[in-house]
C-alpha positions as a printed Julia matrix, in Angstrom:
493×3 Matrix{Float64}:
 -29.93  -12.77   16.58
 -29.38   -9.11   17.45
 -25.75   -9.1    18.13
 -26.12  -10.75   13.99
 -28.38   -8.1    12.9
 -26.34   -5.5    14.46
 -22.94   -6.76   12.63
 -25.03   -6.68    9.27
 -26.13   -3.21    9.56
 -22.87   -1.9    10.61
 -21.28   -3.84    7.9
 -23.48   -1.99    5.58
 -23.17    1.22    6.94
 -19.29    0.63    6.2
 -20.3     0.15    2.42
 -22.14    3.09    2.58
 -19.16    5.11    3.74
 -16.9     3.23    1.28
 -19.31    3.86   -2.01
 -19.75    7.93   -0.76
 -15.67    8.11    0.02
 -14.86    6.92   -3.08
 -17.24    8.1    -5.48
 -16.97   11.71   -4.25
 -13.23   11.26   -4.63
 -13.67    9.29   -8.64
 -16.02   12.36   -9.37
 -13.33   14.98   -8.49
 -10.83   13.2   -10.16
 -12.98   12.99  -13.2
 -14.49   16.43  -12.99
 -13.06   19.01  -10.79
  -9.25   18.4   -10.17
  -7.66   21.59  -10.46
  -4.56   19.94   -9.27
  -3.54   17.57  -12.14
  -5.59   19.84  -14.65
  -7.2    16.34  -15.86
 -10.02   16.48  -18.29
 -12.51   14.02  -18.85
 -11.78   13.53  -22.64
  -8.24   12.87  -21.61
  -8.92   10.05  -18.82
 -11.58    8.47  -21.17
  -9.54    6.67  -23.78
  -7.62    4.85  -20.16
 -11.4     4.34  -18.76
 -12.35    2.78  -22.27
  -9.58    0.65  -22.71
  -9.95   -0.7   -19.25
 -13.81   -1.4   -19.39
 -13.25   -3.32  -22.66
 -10.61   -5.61  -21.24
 -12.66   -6.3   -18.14
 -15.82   -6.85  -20.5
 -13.68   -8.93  -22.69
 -12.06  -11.03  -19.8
 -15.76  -11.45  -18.43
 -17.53  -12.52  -21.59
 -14.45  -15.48  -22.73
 -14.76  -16.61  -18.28
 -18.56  -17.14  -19.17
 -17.86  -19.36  -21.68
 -15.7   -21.38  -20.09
 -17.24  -24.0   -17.79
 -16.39  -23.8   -14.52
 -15.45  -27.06  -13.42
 -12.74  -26.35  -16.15
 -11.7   -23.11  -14.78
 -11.35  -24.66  -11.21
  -8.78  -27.51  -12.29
  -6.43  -25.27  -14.17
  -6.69  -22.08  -11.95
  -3.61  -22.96   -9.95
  -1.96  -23.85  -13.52
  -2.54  -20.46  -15.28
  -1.42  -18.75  -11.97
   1.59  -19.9   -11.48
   2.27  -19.55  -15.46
   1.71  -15.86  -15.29
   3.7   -15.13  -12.32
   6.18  -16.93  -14.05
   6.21  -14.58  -16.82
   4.87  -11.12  -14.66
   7.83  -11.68  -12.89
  10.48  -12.02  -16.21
   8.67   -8.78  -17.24
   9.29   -7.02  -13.88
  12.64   -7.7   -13.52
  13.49   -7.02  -17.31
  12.0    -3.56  -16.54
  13.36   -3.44  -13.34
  17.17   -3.36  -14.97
  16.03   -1.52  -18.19
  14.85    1.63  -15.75
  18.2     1.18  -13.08
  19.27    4.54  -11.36
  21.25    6.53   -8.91
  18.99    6.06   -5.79
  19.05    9.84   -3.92
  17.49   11.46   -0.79
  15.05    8.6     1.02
  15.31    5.59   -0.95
  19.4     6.57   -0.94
  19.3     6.83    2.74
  17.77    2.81    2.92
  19.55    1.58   -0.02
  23.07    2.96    0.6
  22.99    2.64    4.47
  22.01   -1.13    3.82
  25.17   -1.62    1.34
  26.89   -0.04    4.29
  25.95   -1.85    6.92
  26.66   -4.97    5.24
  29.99   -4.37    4.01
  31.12   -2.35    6.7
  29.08   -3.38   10.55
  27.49    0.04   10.42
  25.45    2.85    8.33
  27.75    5.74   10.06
  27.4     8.28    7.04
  23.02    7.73    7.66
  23.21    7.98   11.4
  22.01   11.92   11.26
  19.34   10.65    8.98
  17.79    7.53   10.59
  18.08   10.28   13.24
  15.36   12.63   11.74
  13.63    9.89   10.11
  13.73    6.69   12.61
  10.5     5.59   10.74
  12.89    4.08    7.93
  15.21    2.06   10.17
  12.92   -1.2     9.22
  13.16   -0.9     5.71
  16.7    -0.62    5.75
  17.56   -3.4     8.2
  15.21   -5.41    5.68
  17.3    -4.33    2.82
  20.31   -5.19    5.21
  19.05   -8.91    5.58
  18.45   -9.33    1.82
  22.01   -7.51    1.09
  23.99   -9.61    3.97
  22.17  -12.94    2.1
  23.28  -12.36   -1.1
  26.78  -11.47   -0.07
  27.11  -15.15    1.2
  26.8   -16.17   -1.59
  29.39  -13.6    -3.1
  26.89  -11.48   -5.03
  27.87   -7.63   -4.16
  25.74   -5.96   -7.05
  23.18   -5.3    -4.29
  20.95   -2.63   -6.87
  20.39   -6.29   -8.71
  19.58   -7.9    -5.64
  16.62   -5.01   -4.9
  15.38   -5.59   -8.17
  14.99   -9.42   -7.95
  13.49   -9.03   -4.33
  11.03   -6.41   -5.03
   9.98   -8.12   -8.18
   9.38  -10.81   -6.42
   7.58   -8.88   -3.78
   5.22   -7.56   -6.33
   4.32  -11.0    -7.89
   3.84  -12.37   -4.86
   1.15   -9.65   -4.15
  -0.48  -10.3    -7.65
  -0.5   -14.05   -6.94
  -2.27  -13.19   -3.07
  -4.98  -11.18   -4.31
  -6.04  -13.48   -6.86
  -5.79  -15.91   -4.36
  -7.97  -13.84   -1.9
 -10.65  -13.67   -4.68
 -10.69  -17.28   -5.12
 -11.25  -17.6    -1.8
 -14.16  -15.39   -1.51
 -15.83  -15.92   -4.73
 -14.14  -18.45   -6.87
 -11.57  -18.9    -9.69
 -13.32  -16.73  -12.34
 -13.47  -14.17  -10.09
  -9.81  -14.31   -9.0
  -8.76  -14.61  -13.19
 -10.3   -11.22  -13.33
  -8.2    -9.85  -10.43
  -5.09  -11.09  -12.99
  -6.63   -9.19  -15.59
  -7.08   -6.07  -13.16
  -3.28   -6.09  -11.99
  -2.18   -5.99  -15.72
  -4.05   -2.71  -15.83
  -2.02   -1.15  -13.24
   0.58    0.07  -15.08
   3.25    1.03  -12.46
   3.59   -2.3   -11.31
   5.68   -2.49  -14.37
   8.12   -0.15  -13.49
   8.32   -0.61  -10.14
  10.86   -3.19   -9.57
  13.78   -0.92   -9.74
  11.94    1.4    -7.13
  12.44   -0.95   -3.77
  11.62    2.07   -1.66
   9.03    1.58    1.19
   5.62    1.29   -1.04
   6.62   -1.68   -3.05
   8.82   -3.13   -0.34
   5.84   -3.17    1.85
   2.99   -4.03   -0.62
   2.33   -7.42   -0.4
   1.76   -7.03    3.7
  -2.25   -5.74    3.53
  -3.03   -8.54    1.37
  -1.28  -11.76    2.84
  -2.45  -10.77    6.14
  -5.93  -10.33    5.42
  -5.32  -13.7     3.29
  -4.2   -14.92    6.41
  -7.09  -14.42    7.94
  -9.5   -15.75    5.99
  -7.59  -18.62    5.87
  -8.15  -18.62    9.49
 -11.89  -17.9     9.29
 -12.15  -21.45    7.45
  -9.85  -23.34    9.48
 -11.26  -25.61   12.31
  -7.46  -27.36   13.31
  -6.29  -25.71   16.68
  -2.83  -26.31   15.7
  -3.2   -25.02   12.33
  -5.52  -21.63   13.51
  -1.97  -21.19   15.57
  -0.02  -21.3    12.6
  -2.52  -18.91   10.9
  -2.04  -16.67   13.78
   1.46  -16.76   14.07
   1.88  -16.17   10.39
   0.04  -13.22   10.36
   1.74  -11.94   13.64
   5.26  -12.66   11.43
   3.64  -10.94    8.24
   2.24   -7.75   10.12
   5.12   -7.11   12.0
   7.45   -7.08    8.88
   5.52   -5.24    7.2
   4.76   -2.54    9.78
   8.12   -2.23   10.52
   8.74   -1.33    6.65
   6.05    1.0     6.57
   3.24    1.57    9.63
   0.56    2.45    7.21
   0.46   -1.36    7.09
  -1.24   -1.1    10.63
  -4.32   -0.46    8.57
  -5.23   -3.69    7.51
  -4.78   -4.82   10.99
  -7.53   -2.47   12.27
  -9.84   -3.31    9.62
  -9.43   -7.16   10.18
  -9.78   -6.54   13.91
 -13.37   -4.86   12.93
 -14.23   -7.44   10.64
 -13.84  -10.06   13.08
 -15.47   -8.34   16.02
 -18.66   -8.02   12.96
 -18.56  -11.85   12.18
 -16.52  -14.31   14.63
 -16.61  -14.1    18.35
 -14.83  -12.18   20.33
 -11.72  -14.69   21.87
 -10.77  -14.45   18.25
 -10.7   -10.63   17.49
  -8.6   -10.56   20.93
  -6.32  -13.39   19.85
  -5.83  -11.57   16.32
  -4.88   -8.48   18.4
  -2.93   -9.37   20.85
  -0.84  -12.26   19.02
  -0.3    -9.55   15.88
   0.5    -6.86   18.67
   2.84   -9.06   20.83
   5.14  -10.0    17.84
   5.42   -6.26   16.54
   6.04   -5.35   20.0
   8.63   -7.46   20.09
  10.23   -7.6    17.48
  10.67   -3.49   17.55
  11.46   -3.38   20.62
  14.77   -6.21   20.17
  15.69   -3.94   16.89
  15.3    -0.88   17.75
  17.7    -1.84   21.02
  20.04   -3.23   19.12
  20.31    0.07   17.18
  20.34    2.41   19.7
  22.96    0.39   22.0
  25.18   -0.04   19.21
  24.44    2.37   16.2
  22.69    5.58   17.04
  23.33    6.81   20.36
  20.05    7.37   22.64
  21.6    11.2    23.05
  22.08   11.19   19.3
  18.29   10.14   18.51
  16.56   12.43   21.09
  17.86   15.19   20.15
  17.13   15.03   16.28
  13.76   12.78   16.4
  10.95   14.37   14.15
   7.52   14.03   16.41
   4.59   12.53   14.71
   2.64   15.69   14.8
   5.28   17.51   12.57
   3.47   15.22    9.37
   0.07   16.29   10.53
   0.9    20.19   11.18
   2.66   20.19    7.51
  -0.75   18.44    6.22
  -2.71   21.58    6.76
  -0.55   23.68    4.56
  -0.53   24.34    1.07
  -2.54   20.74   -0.22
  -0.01   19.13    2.56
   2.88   18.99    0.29
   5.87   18.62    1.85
   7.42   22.27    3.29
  11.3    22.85    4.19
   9.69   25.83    6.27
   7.85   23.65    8.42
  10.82   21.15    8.59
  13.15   24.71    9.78
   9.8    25.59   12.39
  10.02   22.18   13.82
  13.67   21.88   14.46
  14.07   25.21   15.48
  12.84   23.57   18.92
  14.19   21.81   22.03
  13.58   17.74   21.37
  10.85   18.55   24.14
   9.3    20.94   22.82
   8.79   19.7    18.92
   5.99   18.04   19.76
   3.9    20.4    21.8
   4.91   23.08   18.97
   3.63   21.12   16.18
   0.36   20.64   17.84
  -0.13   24.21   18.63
   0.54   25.28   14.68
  -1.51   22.33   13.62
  -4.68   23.79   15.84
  -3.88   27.51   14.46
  -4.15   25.78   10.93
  -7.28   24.07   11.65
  -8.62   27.09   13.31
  -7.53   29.75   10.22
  -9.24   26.9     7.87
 -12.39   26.74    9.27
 -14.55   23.88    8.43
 -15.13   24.76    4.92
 -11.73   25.46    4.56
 -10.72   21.54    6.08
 -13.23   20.0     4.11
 -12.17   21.38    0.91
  -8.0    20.81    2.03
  -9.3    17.45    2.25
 -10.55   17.07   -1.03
  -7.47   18.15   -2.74
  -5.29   16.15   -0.67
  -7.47   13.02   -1.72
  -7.48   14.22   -5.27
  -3.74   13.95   -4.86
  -3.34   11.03   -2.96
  -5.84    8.78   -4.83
  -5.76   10.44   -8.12
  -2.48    9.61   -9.95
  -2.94    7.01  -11.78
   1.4     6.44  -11.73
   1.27    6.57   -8.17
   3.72    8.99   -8.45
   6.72    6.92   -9.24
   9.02    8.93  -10.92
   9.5    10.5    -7.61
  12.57    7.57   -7.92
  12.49    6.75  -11.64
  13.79   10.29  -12.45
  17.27    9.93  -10.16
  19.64    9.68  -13.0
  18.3     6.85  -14.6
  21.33    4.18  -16.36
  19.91    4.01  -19.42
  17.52    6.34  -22.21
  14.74    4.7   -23.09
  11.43    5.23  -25.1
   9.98    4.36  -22.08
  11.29    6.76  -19.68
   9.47    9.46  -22.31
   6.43    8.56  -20.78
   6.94    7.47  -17.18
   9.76   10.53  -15.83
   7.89   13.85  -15.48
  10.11   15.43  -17.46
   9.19   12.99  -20.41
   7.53   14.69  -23.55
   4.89   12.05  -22.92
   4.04   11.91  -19.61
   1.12   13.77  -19.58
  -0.31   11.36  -21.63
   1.12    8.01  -19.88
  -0.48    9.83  -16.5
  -4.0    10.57  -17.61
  -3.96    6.95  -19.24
  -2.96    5.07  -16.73
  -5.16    7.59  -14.6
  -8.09    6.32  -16.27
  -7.42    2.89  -15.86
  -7.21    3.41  -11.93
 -10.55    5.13  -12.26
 -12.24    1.92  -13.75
 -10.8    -0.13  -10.56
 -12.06    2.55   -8.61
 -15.75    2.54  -10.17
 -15.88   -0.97  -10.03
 -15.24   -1.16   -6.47
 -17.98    1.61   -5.88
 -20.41   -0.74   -8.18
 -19.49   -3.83   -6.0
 -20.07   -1.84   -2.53
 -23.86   -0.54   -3.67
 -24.14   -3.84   -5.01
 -23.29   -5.63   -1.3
 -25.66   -3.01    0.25
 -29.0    -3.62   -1.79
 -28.32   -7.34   -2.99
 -27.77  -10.53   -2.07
 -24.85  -12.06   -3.3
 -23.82  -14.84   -1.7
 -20.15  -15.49   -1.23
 -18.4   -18.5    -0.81
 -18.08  -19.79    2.82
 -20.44  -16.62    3.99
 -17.59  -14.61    3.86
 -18.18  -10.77    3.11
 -15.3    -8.4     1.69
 -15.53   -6.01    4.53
 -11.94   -6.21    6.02
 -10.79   -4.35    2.28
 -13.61   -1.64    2.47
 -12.49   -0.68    5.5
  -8.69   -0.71    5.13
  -9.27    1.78    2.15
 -11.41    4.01    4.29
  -8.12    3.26    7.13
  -6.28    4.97    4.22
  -7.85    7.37    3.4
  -8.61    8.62    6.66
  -5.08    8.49    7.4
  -3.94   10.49    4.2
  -5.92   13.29    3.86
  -4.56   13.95    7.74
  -0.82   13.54    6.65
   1.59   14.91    4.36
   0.45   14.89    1.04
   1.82   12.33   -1.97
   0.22   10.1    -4.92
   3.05    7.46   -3.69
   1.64    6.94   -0.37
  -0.94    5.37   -1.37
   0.74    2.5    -3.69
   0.97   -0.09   -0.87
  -3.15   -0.04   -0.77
  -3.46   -1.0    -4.61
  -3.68   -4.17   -4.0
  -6.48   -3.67   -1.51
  -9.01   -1.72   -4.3
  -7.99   -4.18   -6.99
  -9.32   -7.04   -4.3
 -12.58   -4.79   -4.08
 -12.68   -3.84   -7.43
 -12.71   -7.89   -8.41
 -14.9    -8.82   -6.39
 -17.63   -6.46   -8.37
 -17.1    -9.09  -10.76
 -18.97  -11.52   -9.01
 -22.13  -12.46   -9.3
 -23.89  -16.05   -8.16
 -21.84  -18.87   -8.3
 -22.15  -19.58  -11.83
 -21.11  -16.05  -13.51
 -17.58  -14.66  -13.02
């Protein structure tokens, strides 16, 4: 009874956390960001439009019955991704372009690789940046597929994929709120993605964030599938499944390490213990693994050990150039780091890091920290143009609004801006809700796992370099805790 009591107070002190994170964070945004120069008038026609649709979408739910709902939920699902997916990839080749920098670096050595045995004009790159190597070996798989079957227009191919990826993430998270709290519930998550703007235009944009997107989800769906499931052989499927799913994703992009934490903690709060460890050490073992078989593969025969060592970029680099000017990204500190011995990067980076910190001060950090969340959490386009803007194939009406240098962008940002804000006041609603009330979810399950791997996030961002893009891969997360606001007693949506 106490080890119960305990996990229920802890789980609430999480909500807590979650509802002060966030709504600090939604009241900057709305009130005090001097870094996008929103105003509130601006982000209130997006905040508007998206509190009438999710009024609108509640109100025709309630008047449906729900025994109806429940036998064609699985029909209306699979019709829109059906047609979320025509849309993405229509988009996806109306807003083609010349891939540069990063995404080039992934895309082009992938093409390479498969065409040629080897991504020779990247080595010096995966060099600096080893931290991409997954994402392009992923590419490389989905490239060396397709060219079985004779297809070589491999920008097509990362359009089809990634589309794919991101309907497949819709079509999880509705399927994670239908878990938790029932069909309505996960028609209104359906609802919520169509508010999310980007989504649209992301197909063309298979960098990491979309590439890795659907990850967080399916393995916390994973594991509630596992919660329910009393089979032995089937709880090792689960588990091997979500071993399969982390690693992949991790591999694309570690934030996705995240989710794992946050499952790990929701476990330890709610199941016993042989489970958290099997969670761990089964999701552990196969990214352990499976990096380690890669990564020797591409240092035995791509990128010489000698070659790596000497060009690697040490983790604290990110972290030192976080405490500098909002944490933008800085050639300076790029010059600073590399102007040491391999050895010695590290130990450097550190040392500038702590003289940061120290010049700072605590008020100093804290209010670094609230810009770099303003930033990180407060573009409602997540940034995208970052890749849309690379000499883009065609001129569209479109690309007025979503490339920063459209004459409409403004606009299309503080719009879409506003929209994230709704998802983001929802999910505040739904955590104060959890903490006071007593809403009872289906199976006893509580949405704590997504709480926590958006506090994971944040925690993580506002102590790296600074971007609205890095946060993308998380979406799906707040639109899972945004949703489940939208829940209330078994017989309202």
């Amino acid at each position: 009874m106490k080890e119960k009591s305990l996990g229920k107070i802890l789980t609430k002190c999480s909500y807590v956390l979650f509802a002060i994170a966030f709504g600090y964070i939604s009241l900057n945004i709305m009130f005090a960001d001097k870094i996008h120069s929103y105003k509130i008038t601006k982000l209130l026609p997006g905040m508007m439009v998206g509190g009438v649709v999710v009024a609108i979408g509640m109100f025709i739910l309630s008047k449906i019955a729900q025994e109806k709902i429940d036998r064609h939920f699985k029909k209306v699902l699979i019709v829109f991704s059906i047609v979320y997916y025509i849309v993405l990839i229509r988009m996806g080749f109306l807003l083609r372009f010349t891939p540069s920098f990063d995404m080039d670096a992934i895309y082009s050595g992938a093409i390479q690789w498969t065409n040629e045995g080897n991504f020779s004009n990247f080595y010096e790159y995966f060099g600096y940046f080893p931290n991409n190597l997954g994402s392009m070996g992923f590419l490389h798989i989905v490239f060396k597929i397709a060219s079985l079957f004779g297809i070589k227009h491999f920008f097509a191919v990362g359009i089809i994929v990634n589309s794919a990826l991101i309907t497949g993430t819709a079509v999880i998270v509705s399927l994670i709120c239908e878990k938790i709290a029932g069909s309505k519930t996960a028609l209104m998550s359906l609802i919520l993605v169509l508010l999310c703007f980007p989504f649209y235009f992301m197909g063309a944009a298979f960098y990491t964030d979309s590439l890795s997107l659907i990850f967080p989800v399916l393995f916390y769906y994973l594991y509630l599938c596992l919660k329910d499931e009393n089979d032995k052989k089937k709880q090792i499927i689960y588990l091997v499944t979500m071993g399969v799913s982390l690693t992949i994703g991790m591999m694309i992009k570690f934030t996705v390490v995240i989710v794992l934490i946050a499952v790990v903690i929701d476990a330890f709060l709610c199941i016993s213990w042989k489970k958290v460890l099997l969670i761990l050490v089964v999701s552990l073992a196969f990214y352990g693994v499976a990096v380690s078989i890669y990564n020797h593969n591409i240092y035995k025969n791509y990128i010489s050990d000698e070659q790596y060592q000497n060009l690697k970029t040490p983790y604290w680099h990110w972290i030192m150039m976080g405490l500098q000017n909002n944490g933008y990204y800085n050639p300076e500190d790029y010059e600073y780091t590399r102007s040491y011995d391999v050895n010695e990067r590290s130990a450097a980076c550190r040392k500038k890091a702590m003289e940061r910190i120290k010049e700072l001060g605590v008020s100093g950090l804290f209010k670094l920290w609230t810009n770099k969340a303003v930033i990180c959490f407060g573009d409602g386009t997540y940034a995208l143009s970052d890749f849309l803007d690379d000499t883009p194939a065609n001129e569209t009406g479109i690309h007025d609004y979503i490339l920063y240098a459209g004459k409409n962008y403004s606009k299309y940002q503080s719009f879409s801006t506003g929209l994230l804000i709704v998802l983001y006041l929802l999910a505040i609603v739904g955590a104060g809700r959890d903490i006071v009330g007593k809403v009872k979810y289906r199976e006893s399950i509580f949405p704590t796992a997504p709480r926590l791997a958006m506090l994971g996030i944040l925690c993580f961002l506002i102590l790296w370099e600074t971007s609205g893009r890095y946060f993308t891969n998380y979406v799906p997360i707040l639109i899972v805790c945004a949703s489940l606001t939208l829940y209330w007693k078994k017989e309202v949506v």
